Amino acid sequence: MGAAGLRALLGNVRYEVLPAKSTEDKVLAHVPRDVVVTVTASPVKGLGPTLDLTTRLAAHGYRVVPHVPARLLRDDAHLKEVVEGLREAGVDDVFVPAGDADPPAGAYDGALPVLRRLSELGRPFAHVGVTGYPESHPLIHDDVTIQAMWDKREHATYIVSNLCFDPLVLGEWVARIRRRDVTLPVHVGVAGPVQRAKLLAMATRIGVGESTRFLTKHASWFLRFAAPGGYSPERLLTRAEAALAAPWAGVAGLHLFTFNQIAETERWRRALLDRLGA
């Protein structure tokens, strides 16, 4: 990828963080205010920690995007309560995945009913993100996930792609959704410069039940990080040039999965920008 294209992507990033005890301090110490911070939600701990951290970071001047998984919402009253709290905190952007809670906490078993309800409530958020799956979802056929993006297009404003380590797969996925006339901007999901040992330690710290779910769902990630030569986000971005830089691709920026290695991620980004002459 040319230096200008890569600089543009690195200048429009989102850092995904987990709502742990130390997350707020790490963000304040290492993340510039012009970087968007997204906060995940846990099917074990519920929405509370996500909403609390979102409110605190927003008060510090960050643009914060909370994850609001459909399957963590108890009912319509709960959704309205979440919307009101986020609006009071100044939040204008939410990410609405289906979520992994099994069984669901209430009536919402997927993202689309929540998105429709938000539209009925007057579209309280200027920006609404939904999930894309470059690599196959473990339970849902690829054509179904792309159809779901089509169904959500009237209610969402952008797509965040799940992790993908294969530049060819990433390019083919972007081309497929554009052929299906899904025109929403895409924020490409990329793992930051994560170390496998630290990722494993993080997975075990987030709780026994959730750790088991995390490791089961993402076992292939560890194989990628342990592969000869290791994992390099810069190498992935360079090899995915055709998918990310083409005008038809509609790539708006990068969504960096930090796995709470926040300082390391920002150091890597700044060092790469410096090498590119930013």
PDB file of N, CA, C and O in Angstrom, residues 20-97:
ATOM      1  N   ALA A  20     -12.188  -3.334  31.559  1.00  0.00           N
ATOM      2  CA  ALA A  20     -11.537  -3.875  32.748  1.00  0.00           C
ATOM      3  C   ALA A  20     -11.234  -2.732  33.724  1.00  0.00           C
ATOM      4  O   ALA A  20     -11.412  -1.551  33.409  1.00  0.00           O
ATOM      5  N   LYS A  21     -10.739  -3.091  34.911  1.00  0.00           N
ATOM      6  CA  LYS A  21     -10.487  -2.077  35.943  1.00  0.00           C
ATOM      7  C   LYS A  21      -9.463  -1.046  35.505  1.00  0.00           C
ATOM      8  O   LYS A  21      -9.569   0.132  35.852  1.00  0.00           O
ATOM      9  N   SER A  22      -8.455  -1.464  34.752  1.00  0.00           N
ATOM     10  CA  SER A  22      -7.365  -0.559  34.381  1.00  0.00           C
ATOM     11  C   SER A  22      -7.579   0.140  33.046  1.00  0.00           C
ATOM     12  O   SER A  22      -6.743   0.953  32.638  1.00  0.00           O
ATOM     13  N   THR A  23      -8.673  -0.154  32.362  1.00  0.00           N
ATOM     14  CA  THR A  23      -8.836   0.358  30.996  1.00  0.00           C
ATOM     15  C   THR A  23      -8.881   1.872  30.955  1.00  0.00           C
ATOM     16  O   THR A  23      -8.236   2.506  30.100  1.00  0.00           O
ATOM     17  N   GLU A  24      -9.630   2.505  31.847  1.00  0.00           N
ATOM     18  CA  GLU A  24      -9.752   3.955  31.832  1.00  0.00           C
ATOM     19  C   GLU A  24      -8.378   4.611  31.961  1.00  0.00           C
ATOM     20  O   GLU A  24      -8.043   5.531  31.202  1.00  0.00           O
ATOM     21  N   ASP A  25      -7.574   4.147  32.897  1.00  0.00           N
ATOM     22  CA  ASP A  25      -6.249   4.732  33.104  1.00  0.00           C
ATOM     23  C   ASP A  25      -5.368   4.533  31.878  1.00  0.00           C
ATOM     24  O   ASP A  25      -4.607   5.432  31.489  1.00  0.00           O
ATOM     25  N   LYS A  26      -5.454   3.365  31.248  1.00  0.00           N
ATOM     26  CA  LYS A  26      -4.644   3.098  30.055  1.00  0.00           C
ATOM     27  C   LYS A  26      -5.036   4.024  28.903  1.00  0.00           C
ATOM     28  O   LYS A  26      -4.175   4.550  28.193  1.00  0.00           O
ATOM     29  N   VAL A  27      -6.332   4.198  28.714  1.00  0.00           N
ATOM     30  CA  VAL A  27      -6.795   5.083  27.642  1.00  0.00           C
ATOM     31  C   VAL A  27      -6.318   6.508  27.895  1.00  0.00           C
ATOM     32  O   VAL A  27      -5.784   7.172  27.000  1.00  0.00           O
ATOM     33  N   LEU A  28      -6.496   6.998  29.117  1.00  0.00           N
ATOM     34  CA  LEU A  28      -6.091   8.366  29.437  1.00  0.00           C
ATOM     35  C   LEU A  28      -4.592   8.565  29.251  1.00  0.00           C
ATOM     36  O   LEU A  28      -4.141   9.631  28.817  1.00  0.00           O
ATOM     37  N   ALA A  29      -3.812   7.541  29.554  1.00  0.00           N
ATOM     38  CA  ALA A  29      -2.365   7.672  29.487  1.00  0.00           C
ATOM     39  C   ALA A  29      -1.823   7.584  28.068  1.00  0.00           C
ATOM     40  O   ALA A  29      -0.773   8.178  27.767  1.00  0.00           O
ATOM     41  N   HIS A  30      -2.526   6.881  27.175  1.00  0.00           N
ATOM     42  CA  HIS A  30      -1.898   6.559  25.899  1.00  0.00           C
ATOM     43  C   HIS A  30      -2.701   6.925  24.651  1.00  0.00           C
ATOM     44  O   HIS A  30      -2.118   6.946  23.554  1.00  0.00           O
ATOM     45  N   VAL A  31      -3.988   7.191  24.758  1.00  0.00           N
ATOM     46  CA  VAL A  31      -4.808   7.384  23.563  1.00  0.00           C
ATOM     47  C   VAL A  31      -5.114   8.862  23.354  1.00  0.00           C
ATOM     48  O   VAL A  31      -5.702   9.507  24.229  1.00  0.00           O
ATOM     49  N   PRO A  32      -4.724   9.423  22.194  1.00  0.00           N
ATOM     50  CA  PRO A  32      -5.063  10.817  21.898  1.00  0.00           C
ATOM     51  C   PRO A  32      -6.572  11.010  21.799  1.00  0.00           C
ATOM     52  O   PRO A  32      -7.312  10.071  21.480  1.00  0.00           O
ATOM     53  N   ARG A  33      -7.027  12.228  22.048  1.00  0.00           N
ATOM     54  CA  ARG A  33      -8.463  12.495  22.032  1.00  0.00           C
ATOM     55  C   ARG A  33      -9.078  12.379  20.641  1.00  0.00           C
ATOM     56  O   ARG A  33     -10.291  12.262  20.510  1.00  0.00           O
ATOM     57  N   ASP A  34      -8.259  12.406  19.594  1.00  0.00           N
ATOM     58  CA  ASP A  34      -8.825  12.313  18.246  1.00  0.00           C
ATOM     59  C   ASP A  34      -8.975  10.861  17.783  1.00  0.00           C
ATOM     60  O   ASP A  34      -9.406  10.604  16.652  1.00  0.00           O
ATOM     61  N   VAL A  35      -8.652   9.909  18.644  1.00  0.00           N
ATOM     62  CA  VAL A  35      -8.845   8.496  18.335  1.00  0.00           C
ATOM     63  C   VAL A  35     -10.160   8.036  18.961  1.00  0.00           C
ATOM     64  O   VAL A  35     -10.395   8.233  20.148  1.00  0.00           O
ATOM     65  N   VAL A  36     -11.013   7.430  18.152  1.00  0.00           N
ATOM     66  CA  VAL A  36     -12.282   6.913  18.653  1.00  0.00           C
ATOM     67  C   VAL A  36     -12.020   5.663  19.478  1.00  0.00           C
ATOM     68  O   VAL A  36     -11.212   4.803  19.100  1.00  0.00           O
ATOM     69  N   VAL A  37     -12.695   5.554  20.614  1.00  0.00           N
ATOM     70  CA  VAL A  37     -12.564   4.385  21.488  1.00  0.00           C
ATOM     71  C   VAL A  37     -13.881   3.630  21.487  1.00  0.00           C
ATOM     72  O   VAL A  37     -14.941   4.218  21.750  1.00  0.00           O
ATOM     73  N   THR A  38     -13.843   2.341  21.180  1.00  0.00           N
ATOM     74  CA  THR A  38     -15.042   1.518  21.251  1.00  0.00           C
ATOM     75  C   THR A  38     -14.901   0.571  22.436  1.00  0.00           C
ATOM     76  O   THR A  38     -13.822   0.055  22.705  1.00  0.00           O
ATOM     77  N   VAL A  39     -16.006   0.350  23.143  1.00  0.00           N
ATOM     78  CA  VAL A  39     -15.988  -0.431  24.378  1.00  0.00           C
ATOM     79  C   VAL A  39     -16.846  -1.676  24.195  1.00  0.00           C
ATOM     80  O   VAL A  39     -18.050  -1.573  23.911  1.00  0.00           O
ATOM     81  N   THR A  40     -16.246  -2.838  24.379  1.00  0.00           N
ATOM     82  CA  THR A  40     -16.961  -4.090  24.186  1.00  0.00           C
ATOM     83  C   THR A  40     -17.931  -4.350  25.336  1.00  0.00           C
ATOM     84  O   THR A  40     -17.892  -3.683  26.370  1.00  0.00           O
ATOM     85  N   ALA A  41     -18.784  -5.343  25.149  1.00  0.00           N
ATOM     86  CA  ALA A  41     -19.730  -5.761  26.188  1.00  0.00           C
ATOM     87  C   ALA A  41     -19.616  -7.261  26.389  1.00  0.00           C
ATOM     88  O   ALA A  41     -19.424  -8.017  25.433  1.00  0.00           O
ATOM     89  N   SER A  42     -19.729  -7.675  27.630  1.00  0.00           N
ATOM     90  CA  SER A  42     -19.517  -9.066  27.994  1.00  0.00           C
ATOM     91  C   SER A  42     -20.838  -9.785  28.230  1.00  0.00           C
ATOM     92  O   SER A  42     -21.689  -9.289  28.976  1.00  0.00           O
ATOM     93  N   PRO A  43     -21.023 -10.979  27.637  1.00  0.00           N
ATOM     94  CA  PRO A  43     -22.239 -11.736  27.914  1.00  0.00           C
ATOM     95  C   PRO A  43     -22.293 -12.232  29.357  1.00  0.00           C
ATOM     96  O   PRO A  43     -23.361 -12.593  29.849  1.00  0.00           O
ATOM     97  N   VAL A  44     -21.156 -12.233  30.052  1.00  0.00           N
ATOM     98  CA  VAL A  44     -21.115 -12.661  31.447  1.00  0.00           C
ATOM     99  C   VAL A  44     -21.416 -11.498  32.387  1.00  0.00           C
ATOM    100  O   VAL A  44     -22.224 -11.608  33.311  1.00  0.00           O
ATOM    101  N   LYS A  45     -20.765 -10.359  32.131  1.00  0.00           N
ATOM    102  CA  LYS A  45     -20.887  -9.214  33.033  1.00  0.00           C
ATOM    103  C   LYS A  45     -22.016  -8.277  32.666  1.00  0.00           C
ATOM    104  O   LYS A  45     -22.383  -7.400  33.449  1.00  0.00           O
ATOM    105  N   GLY A  46     -22.583  -8.416  31.475  1.00  0.00           N
ATOM    106  CA  GLY A  46     -23.689  -7.568  31.073  1.00  0.00           C
ATOM    107  C   GLY A  46     -23.245  -6.202  30.579  1.00  0.00           C
ATOM    108  O   GLY A  46     -22.057  -5.929  30.421  1.00  0.00           O
ATOM    109  N   LEU A  47     -24.226  -5.340  30.356  1.00  0.00           N
ATOM    110  CA  LEU A  47     -23.958  -4.024  29.783  1.00  0.00           C
ATOM    111  C   LEU A  47     -23.418  -3.011  30.790  1.00  0.00           C
ATOM    112  O   LEU A  47     -22.840  -2.001  30.385  1.00  0.00           O
ATOM    113  N   GLY A  48     -23.601  -3.250  32.082  1.00  0.00           N
ATOM    114  CA  GLY A  48     -23.221  -2.262  33.082  1.00  0.00           C
ATOM    115  C   GLY A  48     -21.802  -1.746  32.965  1.00  0.00           C
ATOM    116  O   GLY A  48     -21.583  -0.520  32.873  1.00  0.00           O
ATOM    117  N   PRO A  49     -20.778  -2.609  32.970  1.00  0.00           N
ATOM    118  CA  PRO A  49     -19.403  -2.117  32.852  1.00  0.00           C
ATOM    119  C   PRO A  49     -19.149  -1.341  31.567  1.00  0.00           C
ATOM    120  O   PRO A  49     -18.388  -0.371  31.560  1.00  0.00           O
ATOM    121  N   THR A  50     -19.779  -1.754  30.475  1.00  0.00           N
ATOM    122  CA  THR A  50     -19.619  -1.044  29.199  1.00  0.00           C
ATOM    123  C   THR A  50     -20.166   0.369  29.282  1.00  0.00           C
ATOM    124  O   THR A  50     -19.507   1.337  28.877  1.00  0.00           O
ATOM    125  N   LEU A  51     -21.366   0.498  29.808  1.00  0.00           N
ATOM    126  CA  LEU A  51     -21.994   1.813  29.894  1.00  0.00           C
ATOM    127  C   LEU A  51     -21.259   2.717  30.875  1.00  0.00           C
ATOM    128  O   LEU A  51     -21.100   3.921  30.633  1.00  0.00           O
ATOM    129  N   ASP A  52     -20.778   2.153  31.984  1.00  0.00           N
ATOM    130  CA  ASP A  52     -20.044   2.954  32.969  1.00  0.00           C
ATOM    131  C   ASP A  52     -18.747   3.497  32.372  1.00  0.00           C
ATOM    132  O   ASP A  52     -18.440   4.692  32.528  1.00  0.00           O
ATOM    133  N   LEU A  53     -17.984   2.633  31.712  1.00  0.00           N
ATOM    134  CA  LEU A  53     -16.721   3.090  31.119  1.00  0.00           C
ATOM    135  C   LEU A  53     -16.978   4.082  29.995  1.00  0.00           C
ATOM    136  O   LEU A  53     -16.253   5.078  29.851  1.00  0.00           O
ATOM    137  N   THR A  54     -18.004   3.840  29.204  1.00  0.00           N
ATOM    138  CA  THR A  54     -18.349   4.773  28.129  1.00  0.00           C
ATOM    139  C   THR A  54     -18.634   6.162  28.688  1.00  0.00           C
ATOM    140  O   THR A  54     -18.137   7.170  28.164  1.00  0.00           O
ATOM    141  N   THR A  55     -19.400   6.230  29.745  1.00  0.00           N
ATOM    142  CA  THR A  55     -19.750   7.519  30.351  1.00  0.00           C
ATOM    143  C   THR A  55     -18.508   8.230  30.869  1.00  0.00           C
ATOM    144  O   THR A  55     -18.343   9.443  30.669  1.00  0.00           O
ATOM    145  N   ARG A  56     -17.621   7.487  31.518  1.00  0.00           N
ATOM    146  CA  ARG A  56     -16.416   8.104  32.081  1.00  0.00           C
ATOM    147  C   ARG A  56     -15.486   8.613  30.981  1.00  0.00           C
ATOM    148  O   ARG A  56     -14.953   9.728  31.069  1.00  0.00           O
ATOM    149  N   LEU A  57     -15.284   7.811  29.947  1.00  0.00           N
ATOM    150  CA  LEU A  57     -14.390   8.240  28.866  1.00  0.00           C
ATOM    151  C   LEU A  57     -14.981   9.418  28.097  1.00  0.00           C
ATOM    152  O   LEU A  57     -14.250  10.326  27.683  1.00  0.00           O
ATOM    153  N   ALA A  58     -16.284   9.413  27.898  1.00  0.00           N
ATOM    154  CA  ALA A  58     -16.926  10.549  27.228  1.00  0.00           C
ATOM    155  C   ALA A  58     -16.728  11.823  28.040  1.00  0.00           C
ATOM    156  O   ALA A  58     -16.511  12.910  27.475  1.00  0.00           O
ATOM    157  N   ALA A  59     -16.787  11.711  29.363  1.00  0.00           N
ATOM    158  CA  ALA A  59     -16.583  12.883  30.215  1.00  0.00           C
ATOM    159  C   ALA A  59     -15.156  13.403  30.112  1.00  0.00           C
ATOM    160  O   ALA A  59     -14.894  14.590  30.362  1.00  0.00           O
ATOM    161  N   HIS A  60     -14.223  12.542  29.721  1.00  0.00           N
ATOM    162  CA  HIS A  60     -12.828  12.961  29.528  1.00  0.00           C
ATOM    163  C   HIS A  60     -12.594  13.563  28.146  1.00  0.00           C
ATOM    164  O   HIS A  60     -11.467  13.951  27.826  1.00  0.00           O
ATOM    165  N   GLY A  61     -13.621  13.617  27.325  1.00  0.00           N
ATOM    166  CA  GLY A  61     -13.482  14.243  26.018  1.00  0.00           C
ATOM    167  C   GLY A  61     -13.268  13.300  24.860  1.00  0.00           C
ATOM    168  O   GLY A  61     -13.009  13.752  23.736  1.00  0.00           O
ATOM    169  N   TYR A  62     -13.379  12.012  25.092  1.00  0.00           N
ATOM    170  CA  TYR A  62     -13.230  11.049  23.998  1.00  0.00           C
ATOM    171  C   TYR A  62     -14.550  10.863  23.259  1.00  0.00           C
ATOM    172  O   TYR A  62     -15.631  10.988  23.853  1.00  0.00           O
ATOM    173  N   ARG A  63     -14.446  10.547  21.981  1.00  0.00           N
ATOM    174  CA  ARG A  63     -15.606  10.053  21.252  1.00  0.00           C
ATOM    175  C   ARG A  63     -15.654   8.552  21.493  1.00  0.00           C
ATOM    176  O   ARG A  63     -14.730   7.818  21.085  1.00  0.00           O
ATOM    177  N   VAL A  64     -16.683   8.089  22.160  1.00  0.00           N
ATOM    178  CA  VAL A  64     -16.764   6.700  22.611  1.00  0.00           C
ATOM    179  C   VAL A  64     -17.935   6.010  21.922  1.00  0.00           C
ATOM    180  O   VAL A  64     -19.027   6.579  21.802  1.00  0.00           O
ATOM    181  N   VAL A  65     -17.695   4.776  21.503  1.00  0.00           N
ATOM    182  CA  VAL A  65     -18.719   3.976  20.838  1.00  0.00           C
ATOM    183  C   VAL A  65     -18.947   2.713  21.659  1.00  0.00           C
ATOM    184  O   VAL A  65     -18.139   1.781  21.614  1.00  0.00           O
ATOM    185  N   PRO A  66     -20.017   2.648  22.430  1.00  0.00           N
ATOM    186  CA  PRO A  66     -20.287   1.434  23.192  1.00  0.00           C
ATOM    187  C   PRO A  66     -20.876   0.333  22.315  1.00  0.00           C
ATOM    188  O   PRO A  66     -21.621   0.599  21.376  1.00  0.00           O
ATOM    189  N   HIS A  67     -20.531  -0.898  22.639  1.00  0.00           N
ATOM    190  CA  HIS A  67     -21.196  -2.038  22.030  1.00  0.00           C
ATOM    191  C   HIS A  67     -22.501  -2.267  22.786  1.00  0.00           C
ATOM    192  O   HIS A  67     -22.516  -2.341  24.016  1.00  0.00           O
ATOM    193  N   VAL A  68     -23.593  -2.395  22.047  1.00  0.00           N
ATOM    194  CA  VAL A  68     -24.902  -2.669  22.650  1.00  0.00           C
ATOM    195  C   VAL A  68     -25.445  -3.943  22.010  1.00  0.00           C
ATOM    196  O   VAL A  68     -26.258  -3.898  21.079  1.00  0.00           O
ATOM    197  N   PRO A  69     -24.987  -5.111  22.463  1.00  0.00           N
ATOM    198  CA  PRO A  69     -25.446  -6.373  21.858  1.00  0.00           C
ATOM    199  C   PRO A  69     -26.935  -6.602  22.087  1.00  0.00           C
ATOM    200  O   PRO A  69     -27.447  -6.436  23.200  1.00  0.00           O
ATOM    201  N   ALA A  70     -27.612  -6.998  21.035  1.00  0.00           N
ATOM    202  CA  ALA A  70     -29.059  -7.206  21.116  1.00  0.00           C
ATOM    203  C   ALA A  70     -29.419  -8.232  22.181  1.00  0.00           C
ATOM    204  O   ALA A  70     -30.398  -8.075  22.914  1.00  0.00           O
ATOM    205  N   ARG A  71     -28.621  -9.280  22.293  1.00  0.00           N
ATOM    206  CA  ARG A  71     -28.967 -10.383  23.186  1.00  0.00           C
ATOM    207  C   ARG A  71     -28.700 -10.079  24.662  1.00  0.00           C
ATOM    208  O   ARG A  71     -28.985 -10.910  25.524  1.00  0.00           O
ATOM    209  N   LEU A  72     -28.179  -8.884  24.943  1.00  0.00           N
ATOM    210  CA  LEU A  72     -28.017  -8.449  26.335  1.00  0.00           C
ATOM    211  C   LEU A  72     -29.140  -7.512  26.783  1.00  0.00           C
ATOM    212  O   LEU A  72     -29.187  -7.122  27.950  1.00  0.00           O
ATOM    213  N   LEU A  73     -30.037  -7.166  25.877  1.00  0.00           N
ATOM    214  CA  LEU A  73     -31.134  -6.263  26.215  1.00  0.00           C
ATOM    215  C   LEU A  73     -32.331  -7.069  26.713  1.00  0.00           C
ATOM    216  O   LEU A  73     -32.796  -7.986  26.047  1.00  0.00           O
ATOM    217  N   ARG A  74     -32.831  -6.694  27.878  1.00  0.00           N
ATOM    218  CA  ARG A  74     -33.915  -7.465  28.490  1.00  0.00           C
ATOM    219  C   ARG A  74     -35.245  -7.265  27.774  1.00  0.00           C
ATOM    220  O   ARG A  74     -36.000  -8.198  27.559  1.00  0.00           O
ATOM    221  N   ASP A  75     -35.530  -5.999  27.414  1.00  0.00           N
ATOM    222  CA  ASP A  75     -36.821  -5.682  26.808  1.00  0.00           C
ATOM    223  C   ASP A  75     -36.755  -4.269  26.253  1.00  0.00           C
ATOM    224  O   ASP A  75     -35.706  -3.615  26.270  1.00  0.00           O
ATOM    225  N   ASP A  76     -37.889  -3.799  25.764  1.00  0.00           N
ATOM    226  CA  ASP A  76     -37.946  -2.466  25.173  1.00  0.00           C
ATOM    227  C   ASP A  76     -37.637  -1.377  26.197  1.00  0.00           C
ATOM    228  O   ASP A  76     -36.962  -0.396  25.884  1.00  0.00           O
ATOM    229  N   ALA A  77     -38.091  -1.568  27.424  1.00  0.00           N
ATOM    230  CA  ALA A  77     -37.819  -0.581  28.467  1.00  0.00           C
ATOM    231  C   ALA A  77     -36.320  -0.491  28.744  1.00  0.00           C
ATOM    232  O   ALA A  77     -35.777   0.602  28.959  1.00  0.00           O
ATOM    233  N   HIS A  78     -35.654  -1.636  28.729  1.00  0.00           N
ATOM    234  CA  HIS A  78     -34.202  -1.647  28.951  1.00  0.00           C
ATOM    235  C   HIS A  78     -33.488  -0.912  27.819  1.00  0.00           C
ATOM    236  O   HIS A  78     -32.564  -0.127  28.045  1.00  0.00           O
ATOM    237  N   LEU A  79     -33.921  -1.157  26.577  1.00  0.00           N
ATOM    238  CA  LEU A  79     -33.322  -0.456  25.443  1.00  0.00           C
ATOM    239  C   LEU A  79     -33.494   1.053  25.591  1.00  0.00           C
ATOM    240  O   LEU A  79     -32.533   1.818  25.391  1.00  0.00           O
ATOM    241  N   LYS A  80     -34.684   1.490  25.955  1.00  0.00           N
ATOM    242  CA  LYS A  80     -34.915   2.929  26.130  1.00  0.00           C
ATOM    243  C   LYS A  80     -34.037   3.491  27.244  1.00  0.00           C
ATOM    244  O   LYS A  80     -33.512   4.607  27.133  1.00  0.00           O
ATOM    245  N   GLU A  81     -33.867   2.733  28.313  1.00  0.00           N
ATOM    246  CA  GLU A  81     -33.024   3.177  29.417  1.00  0.00           C
ATOM    247  C   GLU A  81     -31.577   3.344  28.967  1.00  0.00           C
ATOM    248  O   GLU A  81     -30.903   4.322  29.311  1.00  0.00           O
ATOM    249  N   VAL A  82     -31.094   2.385  28.174  1.00  0.00           N
ATOM    250  CA  VAL A  82     -29.728   2.465  27.646  1.00  0.00           C
ATOM    251  C   VAL A  82     -29.583   3.674  26.730  1.00  0.00           C
ATOM    252  O   VAL A  82     -28.606   4.434  26.816  1.00  0.00           O
ATOM    253  N   VAL A  83     -30.555   3.876  25.857  1.00  0.00           N
ATOM    254  CA  VAL A  83     -30.510   5.015  24.939  1.00  0.00           C
ATOM    255  C   VAL A  83     -30.472   6.329  25.706  1.00  0.00           C
ATOM    256  O   VAL A  83     -29.648   7.221  25.420  1.00  0.00           O
ATOM    257  N   GLU A  84     -31.322   6.472  26.691  1.00  0.00           N
ATOM    258  CA  GLU A  84     -31.368   7.721  27.465  1.00  0.00           C
ATOM    259  C   GLU A  84     -30.056   7.983  28.192  1.00  0.00           C
ATOM    260  O   GLU A  84     -29.554   9.113  28.214  1.00  0.00           O
ATOM    261  N   GLY A  85     -29.483   6.927  28.791  1.00  0.00           N
ATOM    262  CA  GLY A  85     -28.224   7.104  29.500  1.00  0.00           C
ATOM    263  C   GLY A  85     -27.091   7.507  28.580  1.00  0.00           C
ATOM    264  O   GLY A  85     -26.280   8.383  28.913  1.00  0.00           O
ATOM    265  N   LEU A  86     -27.028   6.893  27.407  1.00  0.00           N
ATOM    266  CA  LEU A  86     -25.965   7.230  26.460  1.00  0.00           C
ATOM    267  C   LEU A  86     -26.144   8.630  25.896  1.00  0.00           C
ATOM    268  O   LEU A  86     -25.170   9.364  25.708  1.00  0.00           O
ATOM    269  N   ARG A  87     -27.376   9.002  25.620  1.00  0.00           N
ATOM    270  CA  ARG A  87     -27.630  10.358  25.128  1.00  0.00           C
ATOM    271  C   ARG A  87     -27.225  11.401  26.167  1.00  0.00           C
ATOM    272  O   ARG A  87     -26.629  12.427  25.832  1.00  0.00           O
ATOM    273  N   GLU A  88     -27.520  11.126  27.432  1.00  0.00           N
ATOM    274  CA  GLU A  88     -27.133  12.054  28.504  1.00  0.00           C
ATOM    275  C   GLU A  88     -25.610  12.178  28.598  1.00  0.00           C
ATOM    276  O   GLU A  88     -25.091  13.244  28.957  1.00  0.00           O
ATOM    277  N   ALA A  89     -24.901  11.117  28.265  1.00  0.00           N
ATOM    278  CA  ALA A  89     -23.443  11.138  28.302  1.00  0.00           C
ATOM    279  C   ALA A  89     -22.834  11.787  27.063  1.00  0.00           C
ATOM    280  O   ALA A  89     -21.610  11.934  26.973  1.00  0.00           O
ATOM    281  N   GLY A  90     -23.671  12.173  26.107  1.00  0.00           N
ATOM    282  CA  GLY A  90     -23.173  12.814  24.887  1.00  0.00           C
ATOM    283  C   GLY A  90     -22.747  11.846  23.805  1.00  0.00           C
ATOM    284  O   GLY A  90     -22.080  12.241  22.840  1.00  0.00           O
ATOM    285  N   VAL A  91     -23.142  10.582  23.918  1.00  0.00           N
ATOM    286  CA  VAL A  91     -22.772   9.573  22.929  1.00  0.00           C
ATOM    287  C   VAL A  91     -23.659   9.700  21.695  1.00  0.00           C
ATOM    288  O   VAL A  91     -24.886   9.783  21.821  1.00  0.00           O
ATOM    289  N   ASP A  92     -23.036   9.731  20.504  1.00  0.00           N
ATOM    290  CA  ASP A  92     -23.818   9.829  19.264  1.00  0.00           C
ATOM    291  C   ASP A  92     -23.531   8.693  18.307  1.00  0.00           C
ATOM    292  O   ASP A  92     -23.907   8.732  17.140  1.00  0.00           O
ATOM    293  N   ASP A  93     -22.876   7.633  18.808  1.00  0.00           N
ATOM    294  CA  ASP A  93     -22.463   6.526  17.952  1.00  0.00           C
ATOM    295  C   ASP A  93     -22.529   5.245  18.775  1.00  0.00           C
ATOM    296  O   ASP A  93     -21.966   5.173  19.879  1.00  0.00           O
ATOM    297  N   VAL A  94     -23.218   4.226  18.266  1.00  0.00           N
ATOM    298  CA  VAL A  94     -23.284   2.933  18.946  1.00  0.00           C
ATOM    299  C   VAL A  94     -23.006   1.825  17.938  1.00  0.00           C
ATOM    300  O   VAL A  94     -23.262   1.977  16.741  1.00  0.00           O
ATOM    301  N   PHE A  95     -22.510   0.716  18.457  1.00  0.00           N
ATOM    302  CA  PHE A  95     -22.265  -0.468  17.643  1.00  0.00           C
ATOM    303  C   PHE A  95     -23.213  -1.553  18.135  1.00  0.00           C
ATOM    304  O   PHE A  95     -23.242  -1.871  19.331  1.00  0.00           O
ATOM    305  N   VAL A  96     -24.022  -2.103  17.219  1.00  0.00           N
ATOM    306  CA  VAL A  96     -25.093  -3.034  17.602  1.00  0.00           C
ATOM    307  C   VAL A  96     -24.859  -4.401  16.952  1.00  0.00           C
ATOM    308  O   VAL A  96     -25.331  -4.649  15.837  1.00  0.00           O
ATOM    309  N   PRO A  97     -24.136  -5.291  17.624  1.00  0.00           N
ATOM    310  CA  PRO A  97     -24.039  -6.674  17.153  1.00  0.00           C
ATOM    311  C   PRO A  97     -25.161  -7.506  17.736  1.00  0.00           C
ATOM    312  O   PRO A  97     -25.900  -7.045  18.626  1.00  0.00           O
TER     313      PRO A  97
END
